[in-house]
Coordinates of C-alpha atoms and ligand atoms in Angstrom, one line a residue:
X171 CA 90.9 -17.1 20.4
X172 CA 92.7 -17.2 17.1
X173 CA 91.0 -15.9 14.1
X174 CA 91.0 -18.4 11.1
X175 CA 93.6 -18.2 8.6
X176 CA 91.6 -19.1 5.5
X177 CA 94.1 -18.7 3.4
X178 CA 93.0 -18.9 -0.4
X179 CA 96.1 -20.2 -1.5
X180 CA 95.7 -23.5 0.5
X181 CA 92.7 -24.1 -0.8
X182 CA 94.3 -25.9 -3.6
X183 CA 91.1 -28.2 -4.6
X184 CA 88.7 -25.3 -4.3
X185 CA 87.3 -22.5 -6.3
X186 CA 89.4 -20.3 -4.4
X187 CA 92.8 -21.4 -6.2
X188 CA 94.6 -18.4 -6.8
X189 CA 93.7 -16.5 -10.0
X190 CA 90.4 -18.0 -9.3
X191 CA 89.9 -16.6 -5.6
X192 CA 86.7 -14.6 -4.7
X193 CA 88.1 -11.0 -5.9
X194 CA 88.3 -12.0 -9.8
X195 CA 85.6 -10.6 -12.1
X196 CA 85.3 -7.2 -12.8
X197 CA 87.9 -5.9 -10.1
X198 CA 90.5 -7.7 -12.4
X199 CA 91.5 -4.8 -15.3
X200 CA 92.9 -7.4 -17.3
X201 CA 89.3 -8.4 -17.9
X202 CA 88.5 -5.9 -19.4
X203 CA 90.0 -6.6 -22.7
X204 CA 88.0 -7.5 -25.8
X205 CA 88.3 -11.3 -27.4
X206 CA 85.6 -10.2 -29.8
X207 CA 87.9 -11.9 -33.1
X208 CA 84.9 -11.8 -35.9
X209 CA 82.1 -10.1 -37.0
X210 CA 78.8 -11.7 -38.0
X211 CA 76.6 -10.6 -40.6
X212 CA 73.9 -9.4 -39.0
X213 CA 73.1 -10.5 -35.1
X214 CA 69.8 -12.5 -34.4
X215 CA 67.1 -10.8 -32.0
X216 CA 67.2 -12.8 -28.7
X217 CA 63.6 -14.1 -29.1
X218 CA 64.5 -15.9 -32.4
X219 CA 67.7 -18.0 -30.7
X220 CA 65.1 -20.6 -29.4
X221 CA 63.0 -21.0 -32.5
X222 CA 66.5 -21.2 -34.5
X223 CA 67.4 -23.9 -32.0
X224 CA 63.8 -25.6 -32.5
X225 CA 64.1 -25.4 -36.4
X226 CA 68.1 -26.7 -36.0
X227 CA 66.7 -29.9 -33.9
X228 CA 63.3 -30.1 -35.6
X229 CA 61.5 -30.4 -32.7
X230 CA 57.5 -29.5 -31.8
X231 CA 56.2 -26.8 -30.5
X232 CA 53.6 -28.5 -28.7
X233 CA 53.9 -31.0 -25.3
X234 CA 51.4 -33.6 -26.6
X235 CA 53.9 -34.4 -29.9
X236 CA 56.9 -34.8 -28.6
X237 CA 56.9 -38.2 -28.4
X238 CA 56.4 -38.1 -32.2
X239 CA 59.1 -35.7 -32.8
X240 CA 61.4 -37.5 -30.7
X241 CA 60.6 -40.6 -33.4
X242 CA 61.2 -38.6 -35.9
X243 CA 64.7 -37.3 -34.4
X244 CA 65.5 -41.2 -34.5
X245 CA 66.0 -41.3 -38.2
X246 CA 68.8 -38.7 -38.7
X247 CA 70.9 -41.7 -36.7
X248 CA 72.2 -42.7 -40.3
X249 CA 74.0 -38.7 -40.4
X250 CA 76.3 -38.9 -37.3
X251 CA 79.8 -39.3 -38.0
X252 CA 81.5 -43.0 -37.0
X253 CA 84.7 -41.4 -36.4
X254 CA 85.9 -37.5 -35.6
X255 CA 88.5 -37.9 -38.7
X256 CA 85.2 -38.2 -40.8
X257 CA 83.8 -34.7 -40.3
X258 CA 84.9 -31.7 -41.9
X259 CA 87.2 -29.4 -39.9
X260 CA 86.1 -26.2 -39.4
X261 CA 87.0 -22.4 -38.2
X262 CA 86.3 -20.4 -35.3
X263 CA 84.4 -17.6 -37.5
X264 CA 82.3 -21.0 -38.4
X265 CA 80.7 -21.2 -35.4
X266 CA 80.5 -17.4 -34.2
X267 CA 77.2 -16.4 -33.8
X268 CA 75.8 -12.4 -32.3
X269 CA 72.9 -12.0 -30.4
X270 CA 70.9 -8.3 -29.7
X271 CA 68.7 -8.2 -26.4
X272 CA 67.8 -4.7 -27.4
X273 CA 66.6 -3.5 -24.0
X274 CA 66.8 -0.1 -24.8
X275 CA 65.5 0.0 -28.1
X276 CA 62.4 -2.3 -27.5
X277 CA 61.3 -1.2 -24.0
X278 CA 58.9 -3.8 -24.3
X279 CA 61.2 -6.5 -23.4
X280 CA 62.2 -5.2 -20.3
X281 CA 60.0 -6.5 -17.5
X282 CA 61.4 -10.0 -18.4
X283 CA 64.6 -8.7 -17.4
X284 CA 64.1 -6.2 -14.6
X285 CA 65.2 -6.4 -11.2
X286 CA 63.4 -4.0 -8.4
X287 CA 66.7 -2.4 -8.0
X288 CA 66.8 -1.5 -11.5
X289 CA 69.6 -3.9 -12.9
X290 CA 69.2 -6.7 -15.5
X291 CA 68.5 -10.1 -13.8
X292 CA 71.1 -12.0 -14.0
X293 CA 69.3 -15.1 -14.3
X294 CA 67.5 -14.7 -17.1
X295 CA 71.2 -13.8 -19.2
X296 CA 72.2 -17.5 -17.6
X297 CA 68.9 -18.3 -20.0
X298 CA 70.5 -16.4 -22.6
X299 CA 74.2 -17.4 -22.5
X300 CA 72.7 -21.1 -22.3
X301 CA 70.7 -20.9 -25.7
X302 CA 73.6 -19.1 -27.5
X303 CA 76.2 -21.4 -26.1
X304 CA 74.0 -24.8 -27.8
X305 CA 73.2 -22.1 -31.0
X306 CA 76.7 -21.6 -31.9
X307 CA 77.7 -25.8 -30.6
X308 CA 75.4 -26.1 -33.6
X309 CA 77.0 -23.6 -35.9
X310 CA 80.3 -25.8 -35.4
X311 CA 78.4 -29.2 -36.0
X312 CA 76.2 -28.0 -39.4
X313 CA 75.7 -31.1 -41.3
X314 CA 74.8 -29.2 -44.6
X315 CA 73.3 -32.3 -46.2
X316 CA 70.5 -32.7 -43.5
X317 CA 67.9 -30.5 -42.8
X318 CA 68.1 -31.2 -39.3
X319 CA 70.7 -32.0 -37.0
X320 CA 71.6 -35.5 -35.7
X321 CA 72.9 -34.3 -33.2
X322 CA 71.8 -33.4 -29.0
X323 CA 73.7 -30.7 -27.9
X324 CA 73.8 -30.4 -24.0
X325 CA 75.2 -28.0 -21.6
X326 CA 77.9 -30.1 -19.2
X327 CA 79.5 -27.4 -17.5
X328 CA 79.8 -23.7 -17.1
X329 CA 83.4 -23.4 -16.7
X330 CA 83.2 -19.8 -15.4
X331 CA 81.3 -16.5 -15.9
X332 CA 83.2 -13.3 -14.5
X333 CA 81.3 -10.0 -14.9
X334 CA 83.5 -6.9 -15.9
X335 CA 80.7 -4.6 -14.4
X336 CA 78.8 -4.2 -11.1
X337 CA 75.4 -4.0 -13.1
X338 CA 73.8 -3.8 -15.9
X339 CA 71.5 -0.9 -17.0
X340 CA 67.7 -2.5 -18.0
X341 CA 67.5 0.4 -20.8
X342 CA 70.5 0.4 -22.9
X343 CA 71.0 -2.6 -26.1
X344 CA 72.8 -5.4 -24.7
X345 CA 75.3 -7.8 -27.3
X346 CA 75.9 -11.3 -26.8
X347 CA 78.7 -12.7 -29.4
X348 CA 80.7 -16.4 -28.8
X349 CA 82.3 -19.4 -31.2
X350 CA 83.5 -22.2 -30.1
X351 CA 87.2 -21.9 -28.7
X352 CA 88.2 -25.8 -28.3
X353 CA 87.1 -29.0 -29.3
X354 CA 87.9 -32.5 -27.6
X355 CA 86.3 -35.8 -29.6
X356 CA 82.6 -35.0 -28.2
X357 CA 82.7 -32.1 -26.3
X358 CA 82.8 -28.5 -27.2
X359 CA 84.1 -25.7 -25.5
X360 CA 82.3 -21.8 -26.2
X361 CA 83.7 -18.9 -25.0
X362 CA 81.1 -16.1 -25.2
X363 CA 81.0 -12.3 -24.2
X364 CA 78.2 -10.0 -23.1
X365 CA 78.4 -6.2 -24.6
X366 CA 76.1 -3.2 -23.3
X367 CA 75.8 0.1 -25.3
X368 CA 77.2 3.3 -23.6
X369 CA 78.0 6.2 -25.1
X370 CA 77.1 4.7 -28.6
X371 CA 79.9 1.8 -28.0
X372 CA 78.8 -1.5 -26.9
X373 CA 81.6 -1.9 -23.8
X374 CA 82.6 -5.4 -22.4
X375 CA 80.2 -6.4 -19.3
X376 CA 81.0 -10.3 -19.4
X377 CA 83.1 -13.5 -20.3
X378 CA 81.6 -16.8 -20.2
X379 CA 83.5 -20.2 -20.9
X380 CA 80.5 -23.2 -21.2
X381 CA 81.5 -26.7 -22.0
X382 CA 78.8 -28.4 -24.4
X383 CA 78.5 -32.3 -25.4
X384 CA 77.1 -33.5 -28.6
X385 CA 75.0 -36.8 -28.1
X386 CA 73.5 -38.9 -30.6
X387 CA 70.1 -38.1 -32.0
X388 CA 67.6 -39.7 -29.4
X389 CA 70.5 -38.1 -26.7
X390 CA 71.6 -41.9 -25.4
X391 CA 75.1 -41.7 -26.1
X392 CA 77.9 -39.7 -27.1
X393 CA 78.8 -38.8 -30.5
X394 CA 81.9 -36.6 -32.6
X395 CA 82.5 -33.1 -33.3
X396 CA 84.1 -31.5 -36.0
X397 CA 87.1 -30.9 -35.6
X398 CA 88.6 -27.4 -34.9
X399 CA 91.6 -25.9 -36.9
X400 CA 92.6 -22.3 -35.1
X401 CA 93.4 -19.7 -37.6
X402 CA 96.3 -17.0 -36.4
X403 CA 98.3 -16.5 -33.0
X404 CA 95.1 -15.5 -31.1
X405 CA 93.0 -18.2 -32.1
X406 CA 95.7 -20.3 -31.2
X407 CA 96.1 -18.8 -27.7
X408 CA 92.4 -19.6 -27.5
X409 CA 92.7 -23.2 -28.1
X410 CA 95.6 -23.9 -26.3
X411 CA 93.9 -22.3 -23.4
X412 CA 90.9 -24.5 -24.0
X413 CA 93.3 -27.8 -24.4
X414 CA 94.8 -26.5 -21.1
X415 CA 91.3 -25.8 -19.5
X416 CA 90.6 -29.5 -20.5
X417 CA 93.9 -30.8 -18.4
X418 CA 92.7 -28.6 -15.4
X419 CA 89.2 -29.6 -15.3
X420 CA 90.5 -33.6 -15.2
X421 CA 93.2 -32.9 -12.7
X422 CA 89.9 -31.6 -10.8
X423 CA 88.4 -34.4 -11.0
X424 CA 91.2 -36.8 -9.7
X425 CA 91.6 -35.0 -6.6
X426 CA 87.9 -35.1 -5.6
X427 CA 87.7 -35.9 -2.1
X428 CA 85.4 -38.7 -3.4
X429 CA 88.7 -40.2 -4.8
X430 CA 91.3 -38.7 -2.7
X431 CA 92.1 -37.6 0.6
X432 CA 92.3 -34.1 1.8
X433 CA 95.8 -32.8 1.7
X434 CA 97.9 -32.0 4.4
X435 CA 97.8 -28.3 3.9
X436 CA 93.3 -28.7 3.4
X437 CA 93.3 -30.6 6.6
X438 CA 95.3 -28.3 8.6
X439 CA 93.3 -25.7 7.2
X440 CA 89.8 -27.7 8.4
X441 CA 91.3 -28.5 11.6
X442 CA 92.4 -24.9 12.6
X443 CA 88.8 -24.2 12.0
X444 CA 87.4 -26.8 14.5
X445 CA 90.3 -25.5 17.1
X446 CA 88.9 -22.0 16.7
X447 CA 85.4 -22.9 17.5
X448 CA 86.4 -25.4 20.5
X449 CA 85.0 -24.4 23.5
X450 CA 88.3 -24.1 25.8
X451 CA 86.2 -24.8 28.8
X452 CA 84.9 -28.4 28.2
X453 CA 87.1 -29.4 25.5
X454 CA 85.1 -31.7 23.6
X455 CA 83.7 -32.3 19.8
X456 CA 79.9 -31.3 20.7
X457 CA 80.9 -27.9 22.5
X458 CA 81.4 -25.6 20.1
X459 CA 81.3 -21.7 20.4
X460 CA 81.5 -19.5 17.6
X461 CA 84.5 -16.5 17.3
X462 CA 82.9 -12.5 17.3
X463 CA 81.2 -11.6 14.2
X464 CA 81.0 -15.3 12.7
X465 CA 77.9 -17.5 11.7
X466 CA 77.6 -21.2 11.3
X467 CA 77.2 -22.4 8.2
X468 CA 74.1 -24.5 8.8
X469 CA 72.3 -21.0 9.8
X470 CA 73.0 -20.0 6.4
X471 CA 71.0 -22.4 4.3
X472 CA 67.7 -22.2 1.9
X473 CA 65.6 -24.3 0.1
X474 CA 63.3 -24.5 -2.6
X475 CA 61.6 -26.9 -4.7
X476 CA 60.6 -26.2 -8.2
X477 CA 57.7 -28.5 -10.0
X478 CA 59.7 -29.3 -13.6
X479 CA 56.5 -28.6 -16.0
X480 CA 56.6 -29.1 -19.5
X481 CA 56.8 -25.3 -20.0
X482 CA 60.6 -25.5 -19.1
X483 CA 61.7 -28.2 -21.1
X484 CA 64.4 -27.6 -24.0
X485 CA 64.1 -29.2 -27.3
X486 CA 65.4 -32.3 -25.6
X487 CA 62.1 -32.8 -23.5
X488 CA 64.2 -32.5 -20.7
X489 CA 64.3 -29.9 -18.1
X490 CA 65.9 -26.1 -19.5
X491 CA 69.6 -25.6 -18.6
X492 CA 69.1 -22.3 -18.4
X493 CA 66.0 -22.4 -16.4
X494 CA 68.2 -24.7 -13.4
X495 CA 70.6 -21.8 -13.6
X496 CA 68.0 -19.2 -13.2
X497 CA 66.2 -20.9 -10.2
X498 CA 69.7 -21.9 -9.1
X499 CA 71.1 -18.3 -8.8
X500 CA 68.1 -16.8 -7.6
X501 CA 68.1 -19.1 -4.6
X502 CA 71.4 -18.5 -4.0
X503 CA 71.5 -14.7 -4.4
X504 CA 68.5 -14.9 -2.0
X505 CA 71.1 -17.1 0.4
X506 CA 73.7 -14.0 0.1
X507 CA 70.9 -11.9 0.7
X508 CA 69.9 -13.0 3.7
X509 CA 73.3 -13.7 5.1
X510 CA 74.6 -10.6 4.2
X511 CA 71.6 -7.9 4.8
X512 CA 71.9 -6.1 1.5
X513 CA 71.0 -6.8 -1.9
X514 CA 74.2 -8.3 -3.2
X515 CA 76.1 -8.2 -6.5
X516 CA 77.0 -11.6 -8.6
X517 CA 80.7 -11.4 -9.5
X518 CA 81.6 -14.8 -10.6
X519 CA 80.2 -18.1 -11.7
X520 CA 82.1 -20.9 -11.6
X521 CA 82.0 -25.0 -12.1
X522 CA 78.2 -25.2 -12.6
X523 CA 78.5 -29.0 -13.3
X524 CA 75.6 -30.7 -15.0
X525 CA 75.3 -34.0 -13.7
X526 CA 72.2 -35.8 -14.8
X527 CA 69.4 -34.7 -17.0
X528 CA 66.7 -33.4 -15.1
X529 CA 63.0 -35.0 -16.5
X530 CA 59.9 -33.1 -17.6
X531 CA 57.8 -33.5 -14.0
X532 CA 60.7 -33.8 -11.7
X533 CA 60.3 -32.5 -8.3
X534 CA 63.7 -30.7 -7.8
X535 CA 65.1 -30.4 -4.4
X536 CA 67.3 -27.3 -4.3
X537 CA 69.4 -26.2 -1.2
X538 CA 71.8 -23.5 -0.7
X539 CA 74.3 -22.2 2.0
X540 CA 77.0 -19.8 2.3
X541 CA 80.7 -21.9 2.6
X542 CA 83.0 -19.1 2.3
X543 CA 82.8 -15.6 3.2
X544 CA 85.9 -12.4 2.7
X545 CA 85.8 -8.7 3.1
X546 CA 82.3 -8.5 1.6
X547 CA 82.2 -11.3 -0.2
X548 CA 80.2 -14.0 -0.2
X549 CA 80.8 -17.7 -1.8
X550 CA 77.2 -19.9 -2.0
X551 CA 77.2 -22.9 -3.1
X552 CA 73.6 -24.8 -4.6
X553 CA 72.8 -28.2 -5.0
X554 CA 70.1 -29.5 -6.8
X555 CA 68.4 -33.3 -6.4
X556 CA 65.7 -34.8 -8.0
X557 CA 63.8 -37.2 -5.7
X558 CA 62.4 -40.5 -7.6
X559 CA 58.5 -41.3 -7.1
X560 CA 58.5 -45.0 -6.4
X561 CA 61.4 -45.1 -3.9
X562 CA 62.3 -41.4 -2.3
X563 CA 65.7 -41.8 -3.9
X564 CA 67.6 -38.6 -4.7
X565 CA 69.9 -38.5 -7.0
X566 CA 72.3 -35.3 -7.3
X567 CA 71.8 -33.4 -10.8
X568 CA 73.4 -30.2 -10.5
X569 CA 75.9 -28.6 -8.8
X570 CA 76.6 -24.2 -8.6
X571 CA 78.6 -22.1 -7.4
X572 CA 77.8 -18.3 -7.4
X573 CA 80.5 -15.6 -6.1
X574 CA 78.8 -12.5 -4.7
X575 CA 79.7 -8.9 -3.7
X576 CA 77.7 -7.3 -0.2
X577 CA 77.3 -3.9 0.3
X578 CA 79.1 -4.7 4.0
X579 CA 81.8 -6.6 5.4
X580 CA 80.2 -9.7 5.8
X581 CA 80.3 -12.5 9.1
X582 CA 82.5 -15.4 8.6
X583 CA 80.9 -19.0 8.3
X584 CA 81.8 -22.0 10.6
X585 CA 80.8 -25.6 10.1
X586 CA 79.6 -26.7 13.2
X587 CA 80.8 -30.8 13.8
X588 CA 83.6 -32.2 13.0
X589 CA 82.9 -35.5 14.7
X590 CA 79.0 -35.7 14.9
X591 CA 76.4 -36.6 11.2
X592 CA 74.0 -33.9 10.8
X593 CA 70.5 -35.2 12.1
X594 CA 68.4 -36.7 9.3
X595 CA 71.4 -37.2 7.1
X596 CA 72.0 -40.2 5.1
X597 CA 75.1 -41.5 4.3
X598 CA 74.3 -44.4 1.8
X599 CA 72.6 -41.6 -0.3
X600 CA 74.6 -41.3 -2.8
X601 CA 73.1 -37.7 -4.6
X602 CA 74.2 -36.9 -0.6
X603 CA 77.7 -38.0 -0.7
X604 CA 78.5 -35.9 -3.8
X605 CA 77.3 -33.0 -2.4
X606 CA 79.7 -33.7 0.4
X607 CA 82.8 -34.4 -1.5
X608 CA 83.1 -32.2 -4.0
X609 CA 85.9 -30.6 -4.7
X610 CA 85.0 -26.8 -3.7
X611 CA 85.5 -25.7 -0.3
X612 CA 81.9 -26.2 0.0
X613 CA 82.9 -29.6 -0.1
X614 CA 85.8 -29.0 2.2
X615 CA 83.1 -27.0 4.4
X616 CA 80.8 -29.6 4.1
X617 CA 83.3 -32.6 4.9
X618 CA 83.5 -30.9 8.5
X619 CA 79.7 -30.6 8.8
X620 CA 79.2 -34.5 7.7
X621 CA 81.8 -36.2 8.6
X622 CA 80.7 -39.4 9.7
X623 CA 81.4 -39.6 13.8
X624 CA 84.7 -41.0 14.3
Ligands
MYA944 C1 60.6 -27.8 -27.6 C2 60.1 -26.5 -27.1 C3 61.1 -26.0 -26.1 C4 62.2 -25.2 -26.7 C5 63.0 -24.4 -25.7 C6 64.3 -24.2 -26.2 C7 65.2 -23.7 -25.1 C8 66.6 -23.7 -25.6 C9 67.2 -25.0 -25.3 C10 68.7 -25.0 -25.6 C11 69.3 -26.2 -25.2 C12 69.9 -25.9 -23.9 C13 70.8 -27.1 -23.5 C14 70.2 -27.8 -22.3 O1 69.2 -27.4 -21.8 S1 70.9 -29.2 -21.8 C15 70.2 -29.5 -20.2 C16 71.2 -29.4 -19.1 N1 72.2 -30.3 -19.2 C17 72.0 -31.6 -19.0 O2 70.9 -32.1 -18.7 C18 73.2 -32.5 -19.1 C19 73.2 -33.5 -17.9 N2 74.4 -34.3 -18.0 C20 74.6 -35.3 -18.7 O3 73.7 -35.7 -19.4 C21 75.9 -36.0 -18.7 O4 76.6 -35.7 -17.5 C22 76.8 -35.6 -19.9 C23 76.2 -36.0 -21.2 C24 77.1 -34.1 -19.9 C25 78.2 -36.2 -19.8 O5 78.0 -37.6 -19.7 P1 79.2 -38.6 -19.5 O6 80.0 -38.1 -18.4 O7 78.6 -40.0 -19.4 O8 79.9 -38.5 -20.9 P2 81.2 -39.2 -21.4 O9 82.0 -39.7 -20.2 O10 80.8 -40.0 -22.5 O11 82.0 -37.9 -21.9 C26 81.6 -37.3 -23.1 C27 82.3 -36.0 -23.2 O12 81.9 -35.1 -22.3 C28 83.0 -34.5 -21.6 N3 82.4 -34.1 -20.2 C29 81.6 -34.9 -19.5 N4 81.3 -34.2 -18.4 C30 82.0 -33.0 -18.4 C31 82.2 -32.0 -17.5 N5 81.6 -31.9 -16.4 N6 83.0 -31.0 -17.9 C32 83.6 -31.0 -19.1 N7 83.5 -32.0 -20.0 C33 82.7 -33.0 -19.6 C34 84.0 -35.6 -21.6 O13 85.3 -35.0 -21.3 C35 83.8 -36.1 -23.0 O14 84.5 -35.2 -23.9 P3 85.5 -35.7 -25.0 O15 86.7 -36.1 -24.4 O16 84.8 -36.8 -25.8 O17 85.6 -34.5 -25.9

């Protein structure tokens, strides 16, 4: 039997486009350089970003106002801007904010941040990047005339995260520092970096890109940003490599398999998979064997649900960004876990899309499987669904895609049908349907596993 060829340059549609393949992040030197372009007076402690963020929005601290505070938030309508040209440009040294996690200096903060292998969990610095990534969104949108701001800030996408280092020591002062890069009418881009001391120099550990929008007051619709005016070459190199981000991310979108066909090159690619796991003795769409030292996908998957209590909400009164990440990535570093019989490393985030708002008391549906696997790495994708009460409806809210690093060579992954529906699954769904077609190879993976029988 032939081996696959899972080439990761046809995978045009996927994360695995070149440059973006499974061995970027911190095996990549040329991450290792420094973007860090201003300093800010004096960096806020990690446990005041939130209350800065509640005092920014004006929001209560306690569940049984909110509904008050929410009226309240209505009023500040009369501040947002009716056109982009009508706010006040600003700078990129606007907007920069620093953050200090001091883990080795207040070894009380710790735990929170402790992994039994003594590294830093990464979930909870998905917490961290979130709140800093709507903190300095903020900074760029200061209306100085209003105590508080008109505006919702919410987190649409996580462009990509790529760690510079293995793993993070839980003792030694960690640095978070970002601005925002780009601006488009209503959205924001914010490129942020992670710093750990060593050696008494904080050191590069990560590069995070987020995409934030600004909605109006009560968060019902869209509103402007300031716009951005880059100062200097690099700021400039920053900007146009946001307005280029921009281009790529709707180009993306076009050639969803929910709009478009798979290309020749992604369907030869799918159907040399299906060849290599036909059985050559009955020659038919059910008999499938797998090649040595492979797994099929389905065997790979998890699931979880999380209750969505108040504690979690963000000053929104909707469900925490941050907090989907951190249940999102722990699933799925559970998933790579399992699959791959070690305690794996994350080395890359990317295309974390938030769909829809998750509510305060949502049951959320989460479900993870390997799609990809190479040398030791290991590609999971996580979906997450929130089912309605009245009518079992699930509708897709978020969409993740974590990279990780096995101690071992891991198995490959097979989807199992290419002409049968998995039992129990639903076509007319339609939270289902995106999970199928998006435009990772997990979709591509997924396409095989679902397609409907032909
Ligand atoms: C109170 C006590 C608790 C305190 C705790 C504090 C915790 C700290 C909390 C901190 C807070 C933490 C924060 C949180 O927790 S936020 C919670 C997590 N995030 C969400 O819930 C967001 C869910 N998604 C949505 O609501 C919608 O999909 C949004 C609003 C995002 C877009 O909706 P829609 O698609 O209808 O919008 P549009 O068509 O009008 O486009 C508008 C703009 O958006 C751009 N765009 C759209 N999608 C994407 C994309 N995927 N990539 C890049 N860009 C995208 C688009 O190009 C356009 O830009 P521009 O061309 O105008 O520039």
């Amino acid at each position: 039997m032939r081996p696959v060829a899972l080439r990761l340059s046809t995978l045009s549609r996927g994360l695995l486009t070149p440059g973006r393949g499974l061995t970027q992040g911190f095996q990549n030197p040329e991450k290792q350089r420094v973007f860090h372009i201003h300093e800010a007076s004096s960096p806020i402690h990690v446990n005041n970003v939130r209350d800065k963020l509640r005092e920014i929005v004006g929001v209560s601290t306690n569940w049984k106002d909110h509904m008050k505070a929410m009226e309240e938030r209505k009023l500040l309508r009369s501040f947002l801007a009716k056109s982009q040209e009508a706010l006040p440009p600003r700078r990129m040294k606007d907007s920069y904010v620093e953050v200090l996690l001091p883990l080795g200096s207040q070894p009380e903060l710790r735990e929170k941040y402790l992994t039994v292998q003594n590294t830093v969990r990464f979930g909870r610095i998905l917490e961290d990047l979130d709140s800093l990534g709507v903190l300095i969104c903020y900074m760029h949108t200061k209306v100085h005339e209003a105590k508080m701001s008109p505006l919702s800030i919410v987190t649409a996408l996580v462009d990509k995260i790529d760690m510079c280092k293995k793993s993070l020591s839980p003792e030694r002062d960690i640095k978070l520092s970002g601005h925002v890069s780009w601006v488009g009418k209503t959205s924001m881009e914010a490129k942020m970096q992670m710093f750990q001391l060593q050696d008494s120099e904080y050191c590069p550990v990560l590069e995070a890109t987020f995409v934030m929008v600004a909605r109006d007051s009560e968060n019902k619709g869209s509103a402007f940003v300031n716009p951005l005016i880059p100062e200097g070459p690099k700021e400039e190199a920053l900007f146009k490599q946001g307005e280029l981000n921009k281009g790529r991310r709707v180009a993306f979108s076009s050639m969803s398999l929910l709009k478009m066909a798979p290309s020749a090159e992604e369907r030869t690619t799918i159907h040399e998979m299906f060849l290599n796991t036909l059985d050559q003795k009955t020659i038919s769409f059910q008999s499938r064997i797998l090649p040595p030292n492979a797994v099929w996908m389905e065997k790979s998957k998890l699931k979880s649900l999380e209750i969505c209590h108040p504690q979690e909400r963000n000053i929104f009164n909707r469900i925490f960004g941050g907090f989907l990440m951190r249940k999102a990535y722990e699933l799925g570093w559970a998933t790579a876990c399992n699959f791959g019989g070690s305690r794996p490393f994350v080395v890359a985030v990317d295309d974390i899309m938030f769909q829809k708002p998750v509510e305060v008391g949502s049951l959320l549906f989460l479900s993870s499987q390997v799609c990809f696997t190479q040398g030791n790495y290991i590609q999971v994708r996580v979906h997450s669904e929130v089912a309605s009460l009245h009518n079992k409806e699930h509708t897709t809210t978020n969409v993740f895609h974590f990279t990780f690093m096995s101690e071992n060579e891991v198995p490959l992954v097979f989807p199992r049908t290419y002409g049968g529906k998995l039992p129990g699954l639903s076509l007319t769904k339609a939270g289902t349907l995106q999970q199928i077609f998006s435009f990772s190879l997990a979709g591509l993976g997924q396409w095989i596993e679902h397609r409907p029988a032909d």
